[in-house]
Each structure stands twice: as C-alpha cells, then as structure tokens.
Amino acid sequence: MKLRQIFFATTLSLGLLLSPSAAFAKAKIQIAILLDSSNSMDGLIDQTRTQLWEIVNALTSVTKDGEIPELEVALYHYGNDHLPSQEGFLTLLNGFTSELDLVSEKLFSIDTNGGQEYAGWVINSALKELNWSAEDENFRVIFIAGNEPFDQGPVDWKDSVETAANRDILVNTIYCGNPESEDRTFWVSGAQAGQGDHFNINHNRTVTFIESPYDADIALWNQRLNETYIPYGIEGEIGQERQQVEDANAGTNIASRGASKASGYYRNASWDLVDALDEERVQLAELTDADLPEAMQGMTLAQKREYVAQRQEERARIQAILRDLNQKRADYVAQQTQANSEGEDTLDSVTIQALRQQLTAKGFEFQ
C-alpha cells in the first residue's frame, strides 16, 4: 500500500483530523487549455474530448521530490460568435480544478460557431482570471490552439505572451492549418516569446482507436471502481451522475479513461466522501444523515469510519487491477502502433511531447 494510503487509513481509524496533504507538501502542475471553437474547429474539439485521458495518462508516472504532484486543468474556448463580443468572444468554462470529470463535461458542452479569434485576449484573460500558483517550483503552462492569425484583436499578443513569460508561465502554441500558411508565422513567434514550443497539427485527423484483448475487463473494473465512490452533500448526486455521463462520453475510449481513473490524478473531493476526507474538505463527525447516502444514515461514527475505510481499501485494490490491465493494454497498443505507424500530428501527441520536455526541465521526473 502506498505511503499516502497508509497514512489515510491510519488517521481515519484513529479519528484524527490530519490529512496527507497537510503532512506531505506536493508540487503542482497547472495546465490551461485555450481552444478555438470557430466553425472550422470541430475536429480540434473532438480530438481534445477523446484525447484528454491520453494526456492525463502520460503524466501518471511524473513525480517531484518522490511524490506524485497535484494536477489542475483549466479550460477556455474562444473565437465563437455565440460568446459575448465585449468579452472578446471567449469564455472560461472552468477554472483550475483537479476534478477531471468536470473538464470532460465542459469539453462536451462546446458548440462551434464562426467568430473573431483573439489569441492575445484569451491569453490575457487566462493570466488574469485563473488562480495561478505563486510557488516557483510548480509547473505552469498554457496551450493555445487555433487556425487564424495570432495577431487578431485589440489585445496585443506580444504583451500577453511576454507577461506570461515574466511570470514563468510557458505558452505553447498549436496551429491547426496548412503548415505553409503565412497565418502560422505569429503562432511560431508566440511560442518563442512565451518560452514554449510551437506545433502544427492536423486537427481533422480521426484518431484510430486500437482495440485490445483487455478492453472488456477494463470496462468491467471501471464500473466496479465507480461503486467505491460515496456521494455526500449537495454535490453528491450531481458528481456521481457526471461520472457516469463521462464514462458514456468516453465511448470506445473507456479503456483510456479507466486508466486515468486508476491514477492519483483522478480526484473528486467536492462530492466523494473518501477523497473529501483525504483532502480534509470535511470532518466525518460533523456530517449529518442528510449529508450522507442512505446506506450510511443511522450509523454510529465508528461504523461510518469503518464503512469509508472499506470503500477506500476496495478502491485501492481495483485501481491496482486497472493499472495492471492498462499496462498490458499499453504494451499491446504500442506493438500495433509500431506495426501501423501514423504521423504524430494530433493534439495528444504534441501536448505530451511538450509536457515531457518542459516538466523535465522544471525538475519533475518521469519514472
């Protein structure tokens, strides 16, 4: 059992109020994703929806000072006539959150529509509106993707990108268009000024899902994993339903999502009692029956602690099974991919490439 799990089980059984987060300071990875949602960007949005979990999975082996860091993701979309013109045709879908189901939900809420694509404005908004960490050892990055000139709009892209660089927030630019287009020029310059990387992708490429002999088992254990979650409070039913909806949204990609849910990055403290106690969001003794699911109502405090501990132990067991299945699946897919090599010009491949290089430069390690 991992050190943090042992700590949690011990403090829970003793009724202590300390949490692993209080005892172990953890580094943080903050990723802001800024997506062009104009008419021509349906492919980009679809790639992001299906490849979110692949990107998360690529980070599951990352550590800093021997600990798995916290992962927070924020999401904007811009360049859409449905969005307020006075706000630069952009909107913040979610601020930095560790609850990845919420990010997935927001991705599936995006409708594309023609508009003015103000890259400088949306970067500036992300810098001002998001709760960026002030700790130097943490990793902060913006990924902005689009296919129109980077210099559109009343907010100077140079000012926005230089402000980010001065705050040690990297800016990676992803141009979704003809690599020979003149429109690409400032996208390259934006990455250079933002001390990040520039990429060109085929946003209309349909990512081929490679079936494996392990997919059915992963789907089965994923559903069993869901049964270890304990909804509590006003967000309980909402969060539990969201979990099921995003499983359905994953479709054939449920194997990739299942792997993410078996990682330390899949956290749901706003609605799941196990995660909430782990992060010291709540105190079990202060929750009323009305805050708890029917199965826990009427229990003594000792019984509640035992019930939560059992769910936590079962979750850890299932996650270990899922990690083993995912490793077997990954090995199988790697062989198939090598045999049927395709160009690495999709959103997940360039994002993972950038994160590997930039996190390593920041002192994070890939195990």
PDB file of C-alpha atoms in Angstrom, residues 51-336:
ATOM      1  CA  GLN A  51      -7.510  12.569 -26.038  1.00  0.00           C
ATOM      2  CA  LEU A  52      -7.869  14.289 -22.654  1.00  0.00           C
ATOM      3  CA  TRP A  53      -7.414  10.931 -20.924  1.00  0.00           C
ATOM      4  CA  GLU A  54      -4.381  10.014 -23.019  1.00  0.00           C
ATOM      5  CA  ILE A  55      -2.714  13.245 -21.907  1.00  0.00           C
ATOM      6  CA  VAL A  56      -3.556  12.543 -18.266  1.00  0.00           C
ATOM      7  CA  ASN A  57      -2.220   9.001 -18.584  1.00  0.00           C
ATOM      8  CA  ALA A  58       1.071  10.294 -19.956  1.00  0.00           C
ATOM      9  CA  LEU A  59       1.544  12.199 -16.695  1.00  0.00           C
ATOM     10  CA  THR A  60       0.795   9.341 -14.304  1.00  0.00           C
ATOM     11  CA  SER A  61       4.486   8.441 -13.993  1.00  0.00           C
ATOM     12  CA  VAL A  62       5.539  12.000 -13.097  1.00  0.00           C
ATOM     13  CA  THR A  63       6.980  12.734  -9.654  1.00  0.00           C
ATOM     14  CA  LYS A  64       8.587  15.684  -7.917  1.00  0.00           C
ATOM     15  CA  ASP A  65      10.709  15.056  -4.823  1.00  0.00           C
ATOM     16  CA  GLY A  66       9.428  11.489  -4.786  1.00  0.00           C
ATOM     17  CA  GLU A  67       5.733  12.471  -4.675  1.00  0.00           C
ATOM     18  CA  ILE A  68       3.006  12.458  -7.315  1.00  0.00           C
ATOM     19  CA  PRO A  69       2.201  16.142  -7.957  1.00  0.00           C
ATOM     20  CA  GLU A  70      -1.253  17.673  -7.985  1.00  0.00           C
ATOM     21  CA  LEU A  71      -2.743  18.180 -11.447  1.00  0.00           C
ATOM     22  CA  GLU A  72      -5.080  21.095 -12.173  1.00  0.00           C
ATOM     23  CA  VAL A  73      -6.638  21.846 -15.561  1.00  0.00           C
ATOM     24  CA  ALA A  74      -8.454  24.991 -16.693  1.00  0.00           C
ATOM     25  CA  LEU A  75     -10.402  25.360 -19.940  1.00  0.00           C
ATOM     26  CA  TYR A  76     -11.347  28.294 -22.189  1.00  0.00           C
ATOM     27  CA  HIS A  77     -12.875  28.427 -25.602  1.00  0.00           C
ATOM     28  CA  TYR A  78     -12.700  31.454 -27.875  1.00  0.00           C
ATOM     29  CA  GLY A  79     -13.366  32.686 -31.405  1.00  0.00           C
ATOM     30  CA  ASN A  80     -17.078  31.946 -31.277  1.00  0.00           C
ATOM     31  CA  ASP A  81     -19.887  34.360 -32.241  1.00  0.00           C
ATOM     32  CA  HIS A  82     -22.104  32.813 -29.571  1.00  0.00           C
ATOM     33  CA  LEU A  83     -19.794  34.296 -26.938  1.00  0.00           C
ATOM     34  CA  PRO A  84     -20.024  37.944 -25.755  1.00  0.00           C
ATOM     35  CA  SER A  85     -18.244  40.340 -28.096  1.00  0.00           C
ATOM     36  CA  GLN A  86     -17.482  42.725 -25.225  1.00  0.00           C
ATOM     37  CA  GLU A  87     -15.559  39.904 -23.551  1.00  0.00           C
ATOM     38  CA  GLY A  88     -13.515  39.114 -26.638  1.00  0.00           C
ATOM     39  CA  PHE A  89     -15.660  36.257 -27.976  1.00  0.00           C
ATOM     40  CA  LEU A  90     -14.290  33.959 -25.277  1.00  0.00           C
ATOM     41  CA  THR A  91     -15.414  32.307 -22.069  1.00  0.00           C
ATOM     42  CA  LEU A  92     -13.901  30.496 -19.118  1.00  0.00           C
ATOM     43  CA  LEU A  93     -15.505  27.049 -18.989  1.00  0.00           C
ATOM     44  CA  ASN A  94     -13.791  26.020 -15.768  1.00  0.00           C
ATOM     45  CA  GLY A  95     -11.029  27.436 -13.626  1.00  0.00           C
ATOM     46  CA  PHE A  96      -8.196  25.299 -12.319  1.00  0.00           C
ATOM     47  CA  THR A  97      -9.660  22.078 -10.980  1.00  0.00           C
ATOM     48  CA  SER A  98      -8.366  18.652 -10.050  1.00  0.00           C
ATOM     49  CA  GLU A  99     -11.764  17.138 -10.920  1.00  0.00           C
ATOM     50  CA  LEU A 100     -11.178  15.914 -14.447  1.00  0.00           C
ATOM     51  CA  ASP A 101     -14.768  14.793 -14.987  1.00  0.00           C
ATOM     52  CA  LEU A 102     -15.750  18.458 -14.839  1.00  0.00           C
ATOM     53  CA  VAL A 103     -13.188  19.305 -17.536  1.00  0.00           C
ATOM     54  CA  SER A 104     -14.553  16.499 -19.714  1.00  0.00           C
ATOM     55  CA  GLU A 105     -18.119  17.682 -19.133  1.00  0.00           C
ATOM     56  CA  LYS A 106     -17.193  21.204 -20.219  1.00  0.00           C
ATOM     57  CA  LEU A 107     -15.440  19.928 -23.332  1.00  0.00           C
ATOM     58  CA  PHE A 108     -18.617  18.145 -24.390  1.00  0.00           C
ATOM     59  CA  SER A 109     -20.596  21.350 -23.830  1.00  0.00           C
ATOM     60  CA  ILE A 110     -18.726  23.275 -26.549  1.00  0.00           C
ATOM     61  CA  ASP A 111     -20.600  24.111 -29.756  1.00  0.00           C
ATOM     62  CA  THR A 112     -18.525  25.545 -32.589  1.00  0.00           C
ATOM     63  CA  ASN A 113     -19.576  28.703 -34.402  1.00  0.00           C
ATOM     64  CA  GLY A 114     -17.853  31.331 -36.540  1.00  0.00           C
ATOM     65  CA  GLY A 115     -16.271  34.275 -34.769  1.00  0.00           C
ATOM     66  CA  GLN A 116     -13.329  36.575 -34.158  1.00  0.00           C
ATOM     67  CA  GLU A 117     -10.323  34.682 -32.807  1.00  0.00           C
ATOM     68  CA  TYR A 118      -8.457  36.938 -30.403  1.00  0.00           C
ATOM     69  CA  ALA A 119      -5.478  34.911 -29.196  1.00  0.00           C
ATOM     70  CA  GLY A 120      -3.891  37.799 -27.308  1.00  0.00           C
ATOM     71  CA  TRP A 121      -7.144  38.497 -25.472  1.00  0.00           C
ATOM     72  CA  VAL A 122      -7.784  34.921 -24.362  1.00  0.00           C
ATOM     73  CA  ILE A 123      -4.190  34.510 -23.127  1.00  0.00           C
ATOM     74  CA  ASN A 124      -4.507  37.774 -21.216  1.00  0.00           C
ATOM     75  CA  SER A 125      -7.799  36.611 -19.697  1.00  0.00           C
ATOM     76  CA  ALA A 126      -6.229  33.319 -18.602  1.00  0.00           C
ATOM     77  CA  LEU A 127      -3.397  35.193 -16.911  1.00  0.00           C
ATOM     78  CA  LYS A 128      -5.779  37.493 -15.042  1.00  0.00           C
ATOM     79  CA  GLU A 129      -8.679  35.180 -14.200  1.00  0.00           C
ATOM     80  CA  LEU A 130      -7.045  31.899 -13.253  1.00  0.00           C
ATOM     81  CA  ASN A 131      -5.670  31.127  -9.810  1.00  0.00           C
ATOM     82  CA  TRP A 132      -2.073  30.512 -10.843  1.00  0.00           C
ATOM     83  CA  SER A 133       0.265  29.150  -8.191  1.00  0.00           C
ATOM     84  CA  ALA A 134       2.888  31.593  -6.951  1.00  0.00           C
ATOM     85  CA  GLU A 135       5.334  28.849  -5.945  1.00  0.00           C
ATOM     86  CA  ASP A 136       8.410  28.817  -8.200  1.00  0.00           C
ATOM     87  CA  GLU A 137       8.834  25.042  -8.055  1.00  0.00           C
ATOM     88  CA  ASN A 138       5.402  24.439  -9.578  1.00  0.00           C
ATOM     89  CA  PHE A 139       4.830  23.987 -13.289  1.00  0.00           C
ATOM     90  CA  ARG A 140       2.530  26.414 -15.116  1.00  0.00           C
ATOM     91  CA  VAL A 141       1.682  26.239 -18.803  1.00  0.00           C
ATOM     92  CA  ILE A 142      -0.787  27.494 -21.411  1.00  0.00           C
ATOM     93  CA  PHE A 143      -1.682  25.521 -24.536  1.00  0.00           C
ATOM     94  CA  ILE A 144      -3.494  27.642 -27.111  1.00  0.00           C
ATOM     95  CA  ALA A 145      -4.797  26.084 -30.335  1.00  0.00           C
ATOM     96  CA  GLY A 146      -6.373  27.720 -33.385  1.00  0.00           C
ATOM     97  CA  ASN A 147      -6.107  28.335 -37.117  1.00  0.00           C
ATOM     98  CA  GLU A 148      -6.488  32.082 -37.667  1.00  0.00           C
ATOM     99  CA  PRO A 149      -3.820  34.830 -37.497  1.00  0.00           C
ATOM    100  CA  PHE A 150      -2.373  35.058 -33.988  1.00  0.00           C
ATOM    101  CA  ASP A 151      -2.336  38.867 -34.044  1.00  0.00           C
ATOM    102  CA  GLN A 152      -6.106  39.461 -34.293  1.00  0.00           C
ATOM    103  CA  GLY A 153      -7.979  41.610 -31.800  1.00  0.00           C
ATOM    104  CA  PRO A 154      -7.374  44.727 -29.695  1.00  0.00           C
ATOM    105  CA  VAL A 155      -5.143  42.996 -27.100  1.00  0.00           C
ATOM    106  CA  ASP A 156      -1.534  42.799 -28.288  1.00  0.00           C
ATOM    107  CA  TRP A 157      -0.425  39.150 -28.330  1.00  0.00           C
ATOM    108  CA  LYS A 158       3.151  40.224 -27.584  1.00  0.00           C
ATOM    109  CA  ASP A 159       2.131  41.886 -24.324  1.00  0.00           C
ATOM    110  CA  SER A 160       0.098  38.854 -23.276  1.00  0.00           C
ATOM    111  CA  VAL A 161       2.794  36.326 -24.072  1.00  0.00           C
ATOM    112  CA  GLU A 162       5.599  38.387 -22.521  1.00  0.00           C
ATOM    113  CA  THR A 163       3.547  38.845 -19.353  1.00  0.00           C
ATOM    114  CA  ALA A 164       3.163  35.068 -19.167  1.00  0.00           C
ATOM    115  CA  ALA A 165       6.878  34.506 -19.677  1.00  0.00           C
ATOM    116  CA  ASN A 166       7.720  37.039 -16.967  1.00  0.00           C
ATOM    117  CA  ARG A 167       5.516  35.058 -14.569  1.00  0.00           C
ATOM    118  CA  ASP A 168       7.197  31.765 -15.536  1.00  0.00           C
ATOM    119  CA  ILE A 169       4.041  30.578 -17.316  1.00  0.00           C
ATOM    120  CA  LEU A 170       5.030  28.841 -20.540  1.00  0.00           C
ATOM    121  CA  VAL A 171       2.969  29.428 -23.684  1.00  0.00           C
ATOM    122  CA  ASN A 172       2.747  26.576 -26.187  1.00  0.00           C
ATOM    123  CA  THR A 173       1.041  27.350 -29.485  1.00  0.00           C
ATOM    124  CA  ILE A 174      -0.681  24.796 -31.723  1.00  0.00           C
ATOM    125  CA  TYR A 175      -1.535  25.895 -35.253  1.00  0.00           C
ATOM    126  CA  CYS A 176      -4.332  23.879 -36.851  1.00  0.00           C
ATOM    127  CA  GLY A 177      -3.870  24.576 -40.507  1.00  0.00           C
ATOM    128  CA  ASN A 178      -1.621  24.407 -43.569  1.00  0.00           C
ATOM    129  CA  PRO A 179       1.979  24.372 -42.306  1.00  0.00           C
ATOM    130  CA  GLU A 180       2.982  26.648 -45.201  1.00  0.00           C
ATOM    131  CA  SER A 181       0.346  29.284 -44.407  1.00  0.00           C
ATOM    132  CA  GLU A 182       1.513  32.812 -43.600  1.00  0.00           C
ATOM    133  CA  ASP A 183      -1.007  32.801 -40.740  1.00  0.00           C
ATOM    134  CA  ARG A 184       1.278  30.401 -38.921  1.00  0.00           C
ATOM    135  CA  THR A 185       4.087  32.958 -38.598  1.00  0.00           C
ATOM    136  CA  PHE A 186       2.906  34.690 -35.434  1.00  0.00           C
ATOM    137  CA  TRP A 187       1.908  31.356 -33.851  1.00  0.00           C
ATOM    138  CA  VAL A 188       5.582  30.420 -34.072  1.00  0.00           C
ATOM    139  CA  SER A 189       6.596  33.821 -32.706  1.00  0.00           C
ATOM    140  CA  GLY A 190       4.098  33.480 -29.861  1.00  0.00           C
ATOM    141  CA  ALA A 191       5.683  30.251 -28.678  1.00  0.00           C
ATOM    142  CA  GLN A 192       9.166  31.697 -28.948  1.00  0.00           C
ATOM    143  CA  ALA A 193       8.255  34.778 -26.912  1.00  0.00           C
ATOM    144  CA  GLY A 194       6.352  32.603 -24.441  1.00  0.00           C
ATOM    145  CA  GLN A 195       9.393  30.349 -23.918  1.00  0.00           C
ATOM    146  CA  GLY A 196       7.283  27.404 -25.012  1.00  0.00           C
ATOM    147  CA  ASP A 197       7.039  25.171 -28.081  1.00  0.00           C
ATOM    148  CA  HIS A 198       5.136  25.514 -31.331  1.00  0.00           C
ATOM    149  CA  PHE A 199       3.384  22.679 -33.131  1.00  0.00           C
ATOM    150  CA  ASN A 200       1.391  22.190 -36.293  1.00  0.00           C
ATOM    151  CA  ILE A 201      -1.310  19.503 -36.217  1.00  0.00           C
ATOM    152  CA  ASN A 202      -3.934  18.021 -38.482  1.00  0.00           C
ATOM    153  CA  HIS A 203      -6.944  18.820 -36.328  1.00  0.00           C
ATOM    154  CA  ASN A 204      -9.240  16.943 -38.693  1.00  0.00           C
ATOM    155  CA  ARG A 205      -7.420  13.637 -38.338  1.00  0.00           C
ATOM    156  CA  THR A 206      -9.698  10.986 -36.882  1.00  0.00           C
ATOM    157  CA  VAL A 207      -7.770   9.225 -34.168  1.00  0.00           C
ATOM    158  CA  THR A 208      -7.928   5.484 -34.677  1.00  0.00           C
ATOM    159  CA  PHE A 209      -8.961   3.530 -31.609  1.00  0.00           C
ATOM    160  CA  ILE A 210      -6.950   0.343 -31.301  1.00  0.00           C
ATOM    161  CA  GLU A 211      -8.909  -2.449 -29.663  1.00  0.00           C
ATOM    162  CA  SER A 212      -7.089  -4.770 -27.292  1.00  0.00           C
ATOM    163  CA  PRO A 213      -7.892  -8.074 -25.561  1.00  0.00           C
ATOM    164  CA  TYR A 214      -8.014  -6.180 -22.249  1.00  0.00           C
ATOM    165  CA  ASP A 215     -10.695  -3.590 -23.039  1.00  0.00           C
ATOM    166  CA  ALA A 216     -13.687  -5.558 -21.789  1.00  0.00           C
ATOM    167  CA  ASP A 217     -12.012  -6.252 -18.449  1.00  0.00           C
ATOM    168  CA  ILE A 218     -11.031  -2.601 -18.093  1.00  0.00           C
ATOM    169  CA  ALA A 219     -14.624  -1.517 -18.704  1.00  0.00           C
ATOM    170  CA  LEU A 220     -15.873  -4.017 -16.122  1.00  0.00           C
ATOM    171  CA  TRP A 221     -13.415  -2.973 -13.412  1.00  0.00           C
ATOM    172  CA  ASN A 222     -14.073   0.692 -14.241  1.00  0.00           C
ATOM    173  CA  GLN A 223     -17.725   0.169 -13.345  1.00  0.00           C
ATOM    174  CA  ARG A 224     -16.761  -1.601 -10.140  1.00  0.00           C
ATOM    175  CA  LEU A 225     -14.474   1.310  -9.332  1.00  0.00           C
ATOM    176  CA  ASN A 226     -17.456   3.659  -9.569  1.00  0.00           C
ATOM    177  CA  GLU A 227     -19.152   1.642  -6.839  1.00  0.00           C
ATOM    178  CA  THR A 228     -16.438   2.645  -4.349  1.00  0.00           C
ATOM    179  CA  TYR A 229     -17.438   6.312  -4.502  1.00  0.00           C
ATOM    180  CA  ILE A 230     -19.548   7.698  -1.659  1.00  0.00           C
ATOM    181  CA  PRO A 231     -21.639  10.717  -2.727  1.00  0.00           C
ATOM    182  CA  TYR A 232     -22.156  13.290   0.001  1.00  0.00           C
ATOM    183  CA  GLY A 233     -23.630  16.756   0.367  1.00  0.00           C
ATOM    184  CA  ILE A 234     -25.416  18.780  -2.271  1.00  0.00           C
ATOM    185  CA  GLU A 235     -22.850  17.879  -4.945  1.00  0.00           C
ATOM    186  CA  GLY A 236     -23.038  14.143  -4.300  1.00  0.00           C
ATOM    187  CA  GLU A 237     -25.698  13.064  -6.778  1.00  0.00           C
ATOM    188  CA  ILE A 238     -24.504  15.619  -9.346  1.00  0.00           C
ATOM    189  CA  GLY A 239     -20.940  14.348  -9.210  1.00  0.00           C
ATOM    190  CA  GLN A 240     -21.937  10.704  -9.307  1.00  0.00           C
ATOM    191  CA  GLU A 241     -24.153  11.301 -12.322  1.00  0.00           C
ATOM    192  CA  ARG A 242     -21.373  13.278 -14.032  1.00  0.00           C
ATOM    193  CA  GLN A 243     -19.029  10.341 -13.517  1.00  0.00           C
ATOM    194  CA  GLN A 244     -21.463   8.029 -15.307  1.00  0.00           C
ATOM    195  CA  VAL A 245     -22.099  10.518 -18.123  1.00  0.00           C
ATOM    196  CA  GLU A 246     -18.385  10.998 -18.798  1.00  0.00           C
ATOM    197  CA  ASP A 247     -17.916   7.230 -18.822  1.00  0.00           C
ATOM    198  CA  ALA A 248     -20.569   7.131 -21.552  1.00  0.00           C
ATOM    199  CA  ASN A 249     -18.987  10.076 -23.379  1.00  0.00           C
ATOM    200  CA  ALA A 250     -15.685   8.213 -23.463  1.00  0.00           C
ATOM    201  CA  GLY A 251     -17.340   5.562 -25.630  1.00  0.00           C
ATOM    202  CA  THR A 252     -14.770   3.171 -27.060  1.00  0.00           C
ATOM    203  CA  ASN A 253     -12.088   5.205 -25.294  1.00  0.00           C
ATOM    204  CA  ILE A 254     -13.290   3.976 -21.889  1.00  0.00           C
ATOM    205  CA  ALA A 255     -10.061   1.994 -21.530  1.00  0.00           C
ATOM    206  CA  SER A 256      -8.021   5.186 -21.612  1.00  0.00           C
ATOM    207  CA  ARG A 257     -10.401   6.891 -19.205  1.00  0.00           C
ATOM    208  CA  GLY A 258     -10.330   3.861 -16.931  1.00  0.00           C
ATOM    209  CA  ALA A 259      -6.561   4.136 -16.719  1.00  0.00           C
ATOM    210  CA  SER A 260      -6.856   7.795 -15.726  1.00  0.00           C
ATOM    211  CA  LYS A 261      -9.379   6.911 -13.025  1.00  0.00           C
ATOM    212  CA  ALA A 262      -6.895   4.425 -11.583  1.00  0.00           C
ATOM    213  CA  SER A 263      -4.257   7.138 -11.219  1.00  0.00           C
ATOM    214  CA  GLY A 264      -3.537   9.564  -8.421  1.00  0.00           C
ATOM    215  CA  TYR A 265      -4.842  12.401 -10.601  1.00  0.00           C
ATOM    216  CA  TYR A 266      -8.457  11.311 -10.515  1.00  0.00           C
ATOM    217  CA  ARG A 267      -9.868  13.236  -7.553  1.00  0.00           C
ATOM    218  CA  ASN A 268     -13.469  14.096  -6.683  1.00  0.00           C
ATOM    219  CA  ALA A 269     -13.356  15.726  -3.262  1.00  0.00           C
ATOM    220  CA  SER A 270     -16.314  18.012  -3.975  1.00  0.00           C
ATOM    221  CA  TRP A 271     -18.729  15.068  -3.989  1.00  0.00           C
ATOM    222  CA  ASP A 272     -16.940  11.865  -2.953  1.00  0.00           C
ATOM    223  CA  LEU A 273     -16.518  11.319   0.777  1.00  0.00           C
ATOM    224  CA  VAL A 274     -13.339   9.231   0.504  1.00  0.00           C
ATOM    225  CA  ASP A 275     -11.485  11.944  -1.428  1.00  0.00           C
ATOM    226  CA  ALA A 276     -13.012  14.701   0.702  1.00  0.00           C
ATOM    227  CA  LEU A 277     -11.736  13.137   3.927  1.00  0.00           C
ATOM    228  CA  ASP A 278      -8.354  12.506   2.324  1.00  0.00           C
ATOM    229  CA  GLU A 279      -8.081  16.192   1.445  1.00  0.00           C
ATOM    230  CA  GLU A 280      -9.603  17.334   4.746  1.00  0.00           C
ATOM    231  CA  ARG A 281     -12.511  19.035   2.994  1.00  0.00           C
ATOM    232  CA  VAL A 282     -14.924  17.725   5.626  1.00  0.00           C
ATOM    233  CA  GLN A 283     -14.937  16.134   9.074  1.00  0.00           C
ATOM    234  CA  LEU A 284     -16.910  12.923   9.330  1.00  0.00           C
ATOM    235  CA  ALA A 285     -18.178  13.691  12.822  1.00  0.00           C
ATOM    236  CA  GLU A 286     -19.805  16.923  11.611  1.00  0.00           C
ATOM    237  CA  LEU A 287     -21.791  15.412   8.730  1.00  0.00           C
ATOM    238  CA  THR A 288     -25.484  14.784   9.372  1.00  0.00           C
ATOM    239  CA  ASP A 289     -27.540  11.939   7.950  1.00  0.00           C
ATOM    240  CA  ALA A 290     -28.937  14.373   5.405  1.00  0.00           C
ATOM    241  CA  ASP A 291     -25.387  14.841   4.059  1.00  0.00           C
ATOM    242  CA  LEU A 292     -24.805  11.114   3.648  1.00  0.00           C
ATOM    243  CA  PRO A 293     -26.092   8.404   1.297  1.00  0.00           C
ATOM    244  CA  GLU A 294     -28.897   6.201   2.539  1.00  0.00           C
ATOM    245  CA  ALA A 295     -26.536   3.295   3.279  1.00  0.00           C
ATOM    246  CA  MET A 296     -24.677   5.382   5.883  1.00  0.00           C
ATOM    247  CA  GLN A 297     -27.639   7.010   7.554  1.00  0.00           C
ATOM    248  CA  GLY A 298     -28.195   5.876  11.140  1.00  0.00           C
ATOM    249  CA  MET A 299     -24.662   4.556  11.527  1.00  0.00           C
ATOM    250  CA  THR A 300     -22.546   5.341  14.573  1.00  0.00           C
ATOM    251  CA  LEU A 301     -19.402   7.393  13.976  1.00  0.00           C
ATOM    252  CA  ALA A 302     -17.282   4.261  14.335  1.00  0.00           C
ATOM    253  CA  GLN A 303     -19.413   2.446  11.762  1.00  0.00           C
ATOM    254  CA  LYS A 304     -19.128   5.377   9.367  1.00  0.00           C
ATOM    255  CA  ARG A 305     -15.354   5.347   9.669  1.00  0.00           C
ATOM    256  CA  GLU A 306     -15.259   1.634   9.022  1.00  0.00           C
ATOM    257  CA  TYR A 307     -17.587   1.987   6.011  1.00  0.00           C
ATOM    258  CA  VAL A 308     -15.390   4.688   4.450  1.00  0.00           C
ATOM    259  CA  ALA A 309     -12.199   2.742   5.178  1.00  0.00           C
ATOM    260  CA  GLN A 310     -13.629  -0.328   3.441  1.00  0.00           C
ATOM    261  CA  ARG A 311     -14.545   1.685   0.353  1.00  0.00           C
ATOM    262  CA  GLN A 312     -11.078   3.262   0.303  1.00  0.00           C
ATOM    263  CA  GLU A 313      -9.408  -0.140   0.570  1.00  0.00           C
ATOM    264  CA  GLU A 314     -11.604  -1.587  -2.175  1.00  0.00           C
ATOM    265  CA  ARG A 315     -10.864   1.392  -4.403  1.00  0.00           C
ATOM    266  CA  ALA A 316      -7.122   0.924  -3.982  1.00  0.00           C
ATOM    267  CA  ARG A 317      -7.472  -2.778  -4.860  1.00  0.00           C
ATOM    268  CA  ILE A 318      -9.477  -2.086  -8.018  1.00  0.00           C
ATOM    269  CA  GLN A 319      -7.182   0.725  -9.105  1.00  0.00           C
ATOM    270  CA  ALA A 320      -4.227  -1.658  -8.844  1.00  0.00           C
ATOM    271  CA  ILE A 321      -6.047  -4.145 -11.088  1.00  0.00           C
ATOM    272  CA  LEU A 322      -6.848  -1.393 -13.583  1.00  0.00           C
ATOM    273  CA  ARG A 323      -3.239  -0.199 -13.633  1.00  0.00           C
ATOM    274  CA  ASP A 324      -2.047  -3.729 -14.384  1.00  0.00           C
ATOM    275  CA  LEU A 325      -4.614  -4.159 -17.166  1.00  0.00           C
ATOM    276  CA  ASN A 326      -3.757  -0.758 -18.600  1.00  0.00           C
ATOM    277  CA  GLN A 327      -0.049  -1.616 -18.716  1.00  0.00           C
ATOM    278  CA  LYS A 328      -0.858  -4.780 -20.647  1.00  0.00           C
ATOM    279  CA  ARG A 329      -3.109  -2.780 -22.953  1.00  0.00           C
ATOM    280  CA  ALA A 330      -0.422  -0.105 -23.449  1.00  0.00           C
ATOM    281  CA  ASP A 331       2.150  -2.741 -24.400  1.00  0.00           C
ATOM    282  CA  TYR A 332      -0.290  -4.287 -26.869  1.00  0.00           C
ATOM    283  CA  VAL A 333      -1.207  -0.908 -28.409  1.00  0.00           C
ATOM    284  CA  ALA A 334       2.461   0.060 -28.697  1.00  0.00           C
ATOM    285  CA  GLN A 335       3.111  -3.061 -30.765  1.00  0.00           C
ATOM    286  CA  GLN A 336       0.112  -2.379 -33.001  1.00  0.00           C
TER     287      GLN A 336
END
